[in-house]
mmCIF file of C-alpha atoms in Angstrom:
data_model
loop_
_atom_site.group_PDB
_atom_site.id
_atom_site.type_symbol
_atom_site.label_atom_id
_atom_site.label_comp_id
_atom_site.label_asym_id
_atom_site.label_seq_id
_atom_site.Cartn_x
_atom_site.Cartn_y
_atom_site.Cartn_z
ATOM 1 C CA UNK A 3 26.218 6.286 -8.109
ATOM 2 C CA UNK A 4 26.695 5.188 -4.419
ATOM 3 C CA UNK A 5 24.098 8.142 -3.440
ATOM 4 C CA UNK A 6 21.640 7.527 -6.135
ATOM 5 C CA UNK A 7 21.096 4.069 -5.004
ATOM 6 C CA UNK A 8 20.894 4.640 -1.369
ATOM 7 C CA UNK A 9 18.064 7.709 -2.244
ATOM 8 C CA UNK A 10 16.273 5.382 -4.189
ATOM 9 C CA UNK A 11 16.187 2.581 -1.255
ATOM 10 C CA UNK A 12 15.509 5.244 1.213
ATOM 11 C CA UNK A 13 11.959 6.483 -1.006
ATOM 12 C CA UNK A 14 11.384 2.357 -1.264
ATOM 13 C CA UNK A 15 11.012 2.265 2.577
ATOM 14 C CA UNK A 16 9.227 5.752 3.142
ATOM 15 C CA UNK A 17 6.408 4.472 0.608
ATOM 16 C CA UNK A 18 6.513 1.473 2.073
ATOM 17 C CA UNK A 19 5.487 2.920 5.729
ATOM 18 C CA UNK A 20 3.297 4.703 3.984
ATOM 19 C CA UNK A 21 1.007 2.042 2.843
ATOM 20 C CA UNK A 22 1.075 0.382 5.369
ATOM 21 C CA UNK A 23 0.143 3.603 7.601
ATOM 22 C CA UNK A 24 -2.682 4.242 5.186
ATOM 23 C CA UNK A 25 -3.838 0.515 5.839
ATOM 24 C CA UNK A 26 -4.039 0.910 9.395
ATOM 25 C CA UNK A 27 -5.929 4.169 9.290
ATOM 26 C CA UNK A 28 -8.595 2.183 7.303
ATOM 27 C CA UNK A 29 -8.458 -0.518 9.334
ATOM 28 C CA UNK A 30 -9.076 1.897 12.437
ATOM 29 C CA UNK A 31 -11.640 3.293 10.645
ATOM 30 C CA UNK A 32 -13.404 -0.014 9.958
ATOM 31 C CA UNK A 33 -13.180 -1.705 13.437
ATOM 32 C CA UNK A 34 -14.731 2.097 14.274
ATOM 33 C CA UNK A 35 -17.706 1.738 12.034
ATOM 34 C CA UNK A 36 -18.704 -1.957 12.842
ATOM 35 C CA UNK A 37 -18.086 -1.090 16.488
ATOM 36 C CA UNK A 38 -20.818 2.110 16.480
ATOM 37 C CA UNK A 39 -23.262 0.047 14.164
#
């Protein structure tokens, strides 16, 4: 039970960086494109 939990909570937090990872790669890519236009 003890493992199951702590798995779960570990995904919670990898998803987690992962939006907001995908958010800063758009926001790079934004401040790129109104930079260049």
């Amino acid at each position: 039970m003890e493992q199951a939990r702590a798995v779960s909570a570990c995904e919670e937090v990898s998803v987690d960086k992962l939006e907001k990872t995908r958010f800063a790669e758009v926001d790079r890519e934004g401040f790129f494109i109104t930079k260049t236009q």
